[in-house]
PDB file of C-alpha atoms in Angstrom:
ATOM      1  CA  UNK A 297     -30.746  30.182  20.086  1.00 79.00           C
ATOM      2  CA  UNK A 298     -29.246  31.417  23.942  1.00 84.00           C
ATOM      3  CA  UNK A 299     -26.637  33.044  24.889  1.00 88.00           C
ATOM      4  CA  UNK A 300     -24.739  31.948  28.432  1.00 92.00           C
ATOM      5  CA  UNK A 301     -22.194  33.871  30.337  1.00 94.00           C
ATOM      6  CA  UNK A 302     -19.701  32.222  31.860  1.00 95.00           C
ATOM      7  CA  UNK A 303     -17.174  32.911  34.672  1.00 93.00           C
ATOM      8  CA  UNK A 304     -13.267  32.049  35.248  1.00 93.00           C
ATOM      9  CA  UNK A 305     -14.271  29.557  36.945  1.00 94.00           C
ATOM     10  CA  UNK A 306     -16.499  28.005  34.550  1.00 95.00           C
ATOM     11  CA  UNK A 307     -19.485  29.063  36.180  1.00 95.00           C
ATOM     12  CA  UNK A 308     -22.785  29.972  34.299  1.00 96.00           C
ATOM     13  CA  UNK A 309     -23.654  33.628  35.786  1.00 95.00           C
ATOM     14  CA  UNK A 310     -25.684  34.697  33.031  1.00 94.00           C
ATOM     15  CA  UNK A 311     -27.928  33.932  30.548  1.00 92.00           C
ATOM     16  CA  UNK A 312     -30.446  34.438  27.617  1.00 89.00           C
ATOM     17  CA  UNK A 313     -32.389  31.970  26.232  1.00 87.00           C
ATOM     18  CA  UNK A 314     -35.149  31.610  23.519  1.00 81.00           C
ATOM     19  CA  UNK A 315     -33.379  34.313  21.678  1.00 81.00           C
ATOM     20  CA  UNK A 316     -34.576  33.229  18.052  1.00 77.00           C
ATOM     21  CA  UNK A 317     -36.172  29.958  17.669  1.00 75.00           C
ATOM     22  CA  UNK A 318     -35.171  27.294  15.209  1.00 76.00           C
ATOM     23  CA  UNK A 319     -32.561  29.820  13.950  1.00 78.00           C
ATOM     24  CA  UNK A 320     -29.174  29.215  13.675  1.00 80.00           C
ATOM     25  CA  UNK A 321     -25.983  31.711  14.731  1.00 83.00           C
ATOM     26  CA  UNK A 322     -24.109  32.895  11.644  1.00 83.00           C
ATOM     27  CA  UNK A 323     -21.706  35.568  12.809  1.00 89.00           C
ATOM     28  CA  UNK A 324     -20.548  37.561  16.417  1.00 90.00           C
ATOM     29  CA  UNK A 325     -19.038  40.342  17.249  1.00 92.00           C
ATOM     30  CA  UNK A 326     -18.023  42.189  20.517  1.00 93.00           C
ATOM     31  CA  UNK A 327     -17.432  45.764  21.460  1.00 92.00           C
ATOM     32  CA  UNK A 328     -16.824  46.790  24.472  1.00 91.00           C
ATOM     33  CA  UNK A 329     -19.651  46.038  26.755  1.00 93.00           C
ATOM     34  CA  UNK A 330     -21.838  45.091  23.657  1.00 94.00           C
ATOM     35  CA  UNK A 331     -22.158  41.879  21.910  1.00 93.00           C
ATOM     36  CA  UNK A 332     -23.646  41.588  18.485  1.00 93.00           C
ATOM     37  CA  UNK A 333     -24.687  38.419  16.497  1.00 89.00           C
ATOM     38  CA  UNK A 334     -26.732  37.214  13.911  1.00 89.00           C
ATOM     39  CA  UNK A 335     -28.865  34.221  13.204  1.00 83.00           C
ATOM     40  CA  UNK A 336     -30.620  32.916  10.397  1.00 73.00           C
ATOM     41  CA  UNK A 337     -33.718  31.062   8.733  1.00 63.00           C
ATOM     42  CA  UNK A 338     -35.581  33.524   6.619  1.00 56.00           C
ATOM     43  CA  UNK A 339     -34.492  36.938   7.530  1.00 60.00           C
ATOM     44  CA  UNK A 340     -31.180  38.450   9.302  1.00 61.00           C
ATOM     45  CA  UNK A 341     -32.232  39.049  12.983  1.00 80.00           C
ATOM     46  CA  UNK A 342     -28.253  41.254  14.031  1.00 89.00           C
ATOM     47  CA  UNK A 343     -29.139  41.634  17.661  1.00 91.00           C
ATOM     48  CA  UNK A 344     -27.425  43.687  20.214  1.00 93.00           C
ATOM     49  CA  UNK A 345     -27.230  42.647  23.907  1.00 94.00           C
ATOM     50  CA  UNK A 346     -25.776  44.884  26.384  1.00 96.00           C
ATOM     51  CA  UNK A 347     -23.274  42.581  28.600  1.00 95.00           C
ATOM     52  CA  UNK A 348     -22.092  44.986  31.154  1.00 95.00           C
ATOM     53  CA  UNK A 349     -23.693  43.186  34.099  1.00 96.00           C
ATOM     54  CA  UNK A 350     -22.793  39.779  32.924  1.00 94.00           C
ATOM     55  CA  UNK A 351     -25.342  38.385  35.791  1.00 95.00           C
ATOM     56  CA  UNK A 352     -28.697  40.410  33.835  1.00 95.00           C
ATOM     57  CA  UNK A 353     -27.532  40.368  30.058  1.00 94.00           C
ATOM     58  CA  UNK A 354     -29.961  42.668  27.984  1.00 94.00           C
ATOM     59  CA  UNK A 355     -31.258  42.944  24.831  1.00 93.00           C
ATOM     60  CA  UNK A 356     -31.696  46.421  23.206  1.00 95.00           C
ATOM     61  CA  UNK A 357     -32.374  45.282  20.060  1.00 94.00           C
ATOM     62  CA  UNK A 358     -33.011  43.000  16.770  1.00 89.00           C
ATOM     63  CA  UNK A 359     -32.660  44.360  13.728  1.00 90.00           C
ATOM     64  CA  UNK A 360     -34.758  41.963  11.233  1.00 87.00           C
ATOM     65  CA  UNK A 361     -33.725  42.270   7.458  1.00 85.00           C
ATOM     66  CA  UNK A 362     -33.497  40.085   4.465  1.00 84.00           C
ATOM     67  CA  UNK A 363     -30.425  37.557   4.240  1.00 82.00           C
ATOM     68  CA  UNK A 364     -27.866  36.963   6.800  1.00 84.00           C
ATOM     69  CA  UNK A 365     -24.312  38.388   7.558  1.00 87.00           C
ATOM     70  CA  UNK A 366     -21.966  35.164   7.671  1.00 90.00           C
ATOM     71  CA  UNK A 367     -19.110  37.901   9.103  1.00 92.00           C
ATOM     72  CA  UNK A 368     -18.936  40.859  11.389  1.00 94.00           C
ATOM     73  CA  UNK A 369     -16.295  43.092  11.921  1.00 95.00           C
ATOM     74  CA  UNK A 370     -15.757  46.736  13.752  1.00 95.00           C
ATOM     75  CA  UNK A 371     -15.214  49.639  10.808  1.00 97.00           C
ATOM     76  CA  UNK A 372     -15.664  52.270  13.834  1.00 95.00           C
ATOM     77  CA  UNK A 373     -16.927  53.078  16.946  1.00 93.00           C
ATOM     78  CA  UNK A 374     -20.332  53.603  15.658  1.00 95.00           C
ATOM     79  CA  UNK A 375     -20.167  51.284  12.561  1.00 97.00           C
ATOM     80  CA  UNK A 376     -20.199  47.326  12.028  1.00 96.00           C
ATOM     81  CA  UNK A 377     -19.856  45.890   8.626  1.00 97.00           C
ATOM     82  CA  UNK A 378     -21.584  43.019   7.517  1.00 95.00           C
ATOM     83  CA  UNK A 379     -20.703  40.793   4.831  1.00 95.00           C
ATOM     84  CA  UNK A 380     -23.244  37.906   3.641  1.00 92.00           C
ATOM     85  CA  UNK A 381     -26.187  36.767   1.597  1.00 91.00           C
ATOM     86  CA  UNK A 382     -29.190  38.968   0.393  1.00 91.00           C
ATOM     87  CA  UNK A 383     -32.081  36.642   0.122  1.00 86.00           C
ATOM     88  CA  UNK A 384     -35.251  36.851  -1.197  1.00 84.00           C
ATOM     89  CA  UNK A 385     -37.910  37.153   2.072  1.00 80.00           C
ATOM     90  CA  UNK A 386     -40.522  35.439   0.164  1.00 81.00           C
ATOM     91  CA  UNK A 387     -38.715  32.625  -1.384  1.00 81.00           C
ATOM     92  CA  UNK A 388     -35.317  32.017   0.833  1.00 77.00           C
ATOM     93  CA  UNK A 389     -33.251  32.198  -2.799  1.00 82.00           C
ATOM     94  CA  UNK A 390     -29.957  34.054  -2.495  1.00 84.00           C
ATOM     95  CA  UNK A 391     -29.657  36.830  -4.503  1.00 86.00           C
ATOM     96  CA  UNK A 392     -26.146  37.989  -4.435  1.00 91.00           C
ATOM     97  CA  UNK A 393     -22.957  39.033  -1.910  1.00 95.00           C
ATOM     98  CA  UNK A 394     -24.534  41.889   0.271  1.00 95.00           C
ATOM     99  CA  UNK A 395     -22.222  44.531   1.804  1.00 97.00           C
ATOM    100  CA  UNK A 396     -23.874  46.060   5.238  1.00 96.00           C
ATOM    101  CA  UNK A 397     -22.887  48.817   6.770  1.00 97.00           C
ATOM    102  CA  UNK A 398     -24.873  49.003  10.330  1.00 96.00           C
ATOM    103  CA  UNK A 399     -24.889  52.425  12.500  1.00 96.00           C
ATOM    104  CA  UNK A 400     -24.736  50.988  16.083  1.00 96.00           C
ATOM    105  CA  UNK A 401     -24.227  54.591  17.716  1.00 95.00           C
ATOM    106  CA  UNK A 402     -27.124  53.413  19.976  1.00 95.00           C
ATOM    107  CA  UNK A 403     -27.478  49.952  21.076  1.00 92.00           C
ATOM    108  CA  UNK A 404     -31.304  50.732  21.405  1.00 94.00           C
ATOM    109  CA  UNK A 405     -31.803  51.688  17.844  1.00 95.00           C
ATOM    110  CA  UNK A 406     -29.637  49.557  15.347  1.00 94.00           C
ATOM    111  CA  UNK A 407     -29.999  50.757  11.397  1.00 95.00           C
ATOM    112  CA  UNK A 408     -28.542  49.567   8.448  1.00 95.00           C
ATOM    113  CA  UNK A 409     -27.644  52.669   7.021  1.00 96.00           C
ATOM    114  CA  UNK A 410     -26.448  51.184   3.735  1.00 96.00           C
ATOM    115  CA  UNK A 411     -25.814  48.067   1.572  1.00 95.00           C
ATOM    116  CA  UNK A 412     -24.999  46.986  -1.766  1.00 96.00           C
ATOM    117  CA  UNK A 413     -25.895  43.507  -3.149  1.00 95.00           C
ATOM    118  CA  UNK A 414     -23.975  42.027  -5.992  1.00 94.00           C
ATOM    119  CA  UNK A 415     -26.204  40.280  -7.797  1.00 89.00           C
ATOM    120  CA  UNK A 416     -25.016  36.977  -9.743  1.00 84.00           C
ATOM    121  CA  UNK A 417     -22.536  36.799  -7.310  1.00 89.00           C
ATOM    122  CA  UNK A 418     -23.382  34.220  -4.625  1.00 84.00           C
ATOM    123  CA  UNK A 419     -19.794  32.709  -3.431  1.00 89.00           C
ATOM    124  CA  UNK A 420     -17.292  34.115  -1.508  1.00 92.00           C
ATOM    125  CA  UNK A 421     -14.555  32.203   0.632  1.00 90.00           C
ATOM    126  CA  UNK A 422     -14.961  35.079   3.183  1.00 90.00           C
ATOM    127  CA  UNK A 423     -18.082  33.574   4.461  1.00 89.00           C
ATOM    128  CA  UNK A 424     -16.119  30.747   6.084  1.00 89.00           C
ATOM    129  CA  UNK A 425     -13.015  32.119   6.025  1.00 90.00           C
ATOM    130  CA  UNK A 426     -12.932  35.726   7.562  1.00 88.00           C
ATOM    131  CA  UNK A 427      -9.184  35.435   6.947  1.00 89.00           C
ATOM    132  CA  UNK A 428      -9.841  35.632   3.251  1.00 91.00           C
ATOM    133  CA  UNK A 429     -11.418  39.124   3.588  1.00 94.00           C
ATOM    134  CA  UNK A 430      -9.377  42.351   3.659  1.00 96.00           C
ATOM    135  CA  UNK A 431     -10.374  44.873   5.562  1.00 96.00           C
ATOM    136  CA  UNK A 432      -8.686  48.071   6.488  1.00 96.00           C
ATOM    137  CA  UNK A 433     -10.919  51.102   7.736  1.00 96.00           C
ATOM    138  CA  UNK A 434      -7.913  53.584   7.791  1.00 95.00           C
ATOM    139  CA  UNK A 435      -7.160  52.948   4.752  1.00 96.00           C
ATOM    140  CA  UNK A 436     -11.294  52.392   3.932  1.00 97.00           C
ATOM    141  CA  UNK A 437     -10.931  49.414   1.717  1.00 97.00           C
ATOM    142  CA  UNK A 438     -12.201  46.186   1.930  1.00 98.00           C
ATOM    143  CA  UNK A 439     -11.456  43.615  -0.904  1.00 97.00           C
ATOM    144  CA  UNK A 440     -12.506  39.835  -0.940  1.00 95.00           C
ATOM    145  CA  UNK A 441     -12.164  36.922  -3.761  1.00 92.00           C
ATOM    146  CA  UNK A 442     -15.824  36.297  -5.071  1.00 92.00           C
ATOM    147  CA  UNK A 443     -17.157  33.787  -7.844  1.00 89.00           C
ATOM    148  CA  UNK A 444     -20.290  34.723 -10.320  1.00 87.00           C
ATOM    149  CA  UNK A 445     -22.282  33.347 -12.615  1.00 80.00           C
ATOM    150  CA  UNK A 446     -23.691  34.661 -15.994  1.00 79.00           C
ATOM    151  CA  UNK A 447     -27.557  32.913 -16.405  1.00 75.00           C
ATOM    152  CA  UNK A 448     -27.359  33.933 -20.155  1.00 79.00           C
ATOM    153  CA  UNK A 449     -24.253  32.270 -20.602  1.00 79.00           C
ATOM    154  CA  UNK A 450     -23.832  29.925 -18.114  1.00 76.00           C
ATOM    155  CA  UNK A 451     -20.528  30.897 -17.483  1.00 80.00           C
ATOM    156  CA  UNK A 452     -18.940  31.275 -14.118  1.00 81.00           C
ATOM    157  CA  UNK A 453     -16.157  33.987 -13.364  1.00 85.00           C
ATOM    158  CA  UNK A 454     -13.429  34.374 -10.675  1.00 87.00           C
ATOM    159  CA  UNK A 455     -13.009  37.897  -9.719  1.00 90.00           C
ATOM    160  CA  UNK A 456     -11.278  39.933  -6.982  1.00 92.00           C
ATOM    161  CA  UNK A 457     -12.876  42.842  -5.679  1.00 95.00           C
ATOM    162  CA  UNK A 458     -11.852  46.047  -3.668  1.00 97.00           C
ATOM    163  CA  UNK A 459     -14.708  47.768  -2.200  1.00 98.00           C
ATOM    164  CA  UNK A 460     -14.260  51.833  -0.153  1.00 98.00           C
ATOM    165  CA  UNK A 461     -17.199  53.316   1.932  1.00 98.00           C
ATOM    166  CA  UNK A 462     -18.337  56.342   1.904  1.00 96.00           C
ATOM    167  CA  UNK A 463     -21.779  57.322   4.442  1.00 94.00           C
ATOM    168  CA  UNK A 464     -23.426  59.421   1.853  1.00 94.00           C
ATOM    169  CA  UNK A 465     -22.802  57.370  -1.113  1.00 95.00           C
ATOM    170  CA  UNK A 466     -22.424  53.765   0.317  1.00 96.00           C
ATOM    171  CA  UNK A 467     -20.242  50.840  -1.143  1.00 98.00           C
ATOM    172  CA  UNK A 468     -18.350  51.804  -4.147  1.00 97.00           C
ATOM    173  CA  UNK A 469     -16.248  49.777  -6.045  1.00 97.00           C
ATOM    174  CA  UNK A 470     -12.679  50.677  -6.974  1.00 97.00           C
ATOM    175  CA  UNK A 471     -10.998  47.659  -8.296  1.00 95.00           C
ATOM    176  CA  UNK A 472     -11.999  44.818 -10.078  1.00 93.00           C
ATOM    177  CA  UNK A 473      -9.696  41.721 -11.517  1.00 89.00           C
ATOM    178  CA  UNK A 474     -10.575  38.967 -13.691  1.00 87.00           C
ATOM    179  CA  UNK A 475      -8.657  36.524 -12.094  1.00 82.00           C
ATOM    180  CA  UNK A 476      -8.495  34.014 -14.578  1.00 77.00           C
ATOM    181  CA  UNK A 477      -7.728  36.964 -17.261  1.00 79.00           C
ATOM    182  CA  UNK A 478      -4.863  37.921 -15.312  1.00 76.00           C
ATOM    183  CA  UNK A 479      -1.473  35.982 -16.030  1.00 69.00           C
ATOM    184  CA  UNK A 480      -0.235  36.555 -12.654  1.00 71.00           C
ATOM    185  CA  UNK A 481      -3.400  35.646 -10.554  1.00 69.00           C
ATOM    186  CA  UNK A 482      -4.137  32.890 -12.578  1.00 62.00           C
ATOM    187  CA  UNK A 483      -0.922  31.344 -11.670  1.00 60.00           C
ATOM    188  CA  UNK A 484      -1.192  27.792  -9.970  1.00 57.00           C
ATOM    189  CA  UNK A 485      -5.426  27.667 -11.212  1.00 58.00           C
ATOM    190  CA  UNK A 486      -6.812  25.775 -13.707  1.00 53.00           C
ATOM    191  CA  UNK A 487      -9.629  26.671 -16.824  1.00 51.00           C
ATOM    192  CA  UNK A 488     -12.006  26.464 -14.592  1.00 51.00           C
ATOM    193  CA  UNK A 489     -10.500  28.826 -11.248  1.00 50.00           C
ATOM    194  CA  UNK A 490     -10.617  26.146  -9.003  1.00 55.00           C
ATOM    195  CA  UNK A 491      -7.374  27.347  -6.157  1.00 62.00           C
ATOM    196  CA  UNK A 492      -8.600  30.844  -7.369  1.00 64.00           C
ATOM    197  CA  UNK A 493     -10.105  31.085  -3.929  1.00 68.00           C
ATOM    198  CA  UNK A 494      -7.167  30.821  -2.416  1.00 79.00           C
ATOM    199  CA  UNK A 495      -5.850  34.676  -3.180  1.00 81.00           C
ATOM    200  CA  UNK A 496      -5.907  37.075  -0.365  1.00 84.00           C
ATOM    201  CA  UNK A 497      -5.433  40.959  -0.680  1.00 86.00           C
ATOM    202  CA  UNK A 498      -3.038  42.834   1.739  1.00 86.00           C
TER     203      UNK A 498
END
């Protein structure tokens, strides 16, 4: 994994390289002079790299945790949110959506300050599709489509959820549907959900 810095004029002025070998990039983000992003094979390496002299790129720091954030987004000026994977260090098995909240007041010292992990819930079209995922940190919501599955019954359910944050309490959720139970939701999906992915929250 590298990072390169390019000019207007296509020209490489900058660079990084051997970042995190035989790991792959999963999810960027940039603010201001700082760019985060995080790659994958075992744990969740979210670096920061200060980029304000684009010729001598730094970085100030990797924050190594279990699982991977497929999506990154600014929730304030000292907060990123994460949204991804937990996985099991040991085994690489996914054990659920994980919500992240990262305190990046200081490039130097990045902390994951909270997170919430929903187990038996391992899809989510916001992984690929950050378009799918609401987020508003006025309003502090942020609501997604996600798909679990019940190992005692086998069953798999369709469900959207709203999530608010709060920084002593962490993640808490404040709205729940059962897509397929509701008549208006379930509109246009079949028995089994499939199009269910396909609702977005505004």
């Amino acid at each position: 994994t590298a990072l390169y810095i390019i000019n207007d004029s296509l020209e490489l002025v900058g660079s990084i390289e051997d970042l995190a070998p035989n790991e792959t990039i999963y999810s960027v983000r940039f603010m201001g002079d700082v760019g985060y992003f995080v790659t994958y094979r075992q744990t969740d390496p979210l670096f920061a790299v200060d980029l304000s002299d684009p010729a001598d790129p730094i970085v100030t720091d990797a924050l190594k945790i279990p699982g991977f954030s497929n999506y990154l987004h600014a929730y304030s000026d000292h907060l990123l949110f994460g949204f991804g994977m937990d996985v099991d260090p040991d085994t690489g098995i996914s054990t659920g959506l994980k919500l992240s909240m990262f305190d990046i007041s200081d490039p130097y010292d990045i902390r994951e300050v909270n997170k919430t992990v929903l187990s038996d819930t391992l899809f989510s079209t916001a992984q690929y599709d950050h378009k799918s995922l609401m987020i508003d940190p006025e309003k502090n919501l942020i609501g997604f489509y996600a798909e679990s599955y019940n190992p005692d019954t086998s069953d798999y359910n369709d469900y959207y959820f709203i999530y608010s944050y709060d920084p002593s309490d962490g993640f808490q959720e404040v709205f729940r549907c059962d897509i397929l139970q509701d008549p208006d939701l379930s509109y246009g999906t079949d028995a089994y959900g499939m199009y269910a992915g396909t609702i977005r929250g505004l």
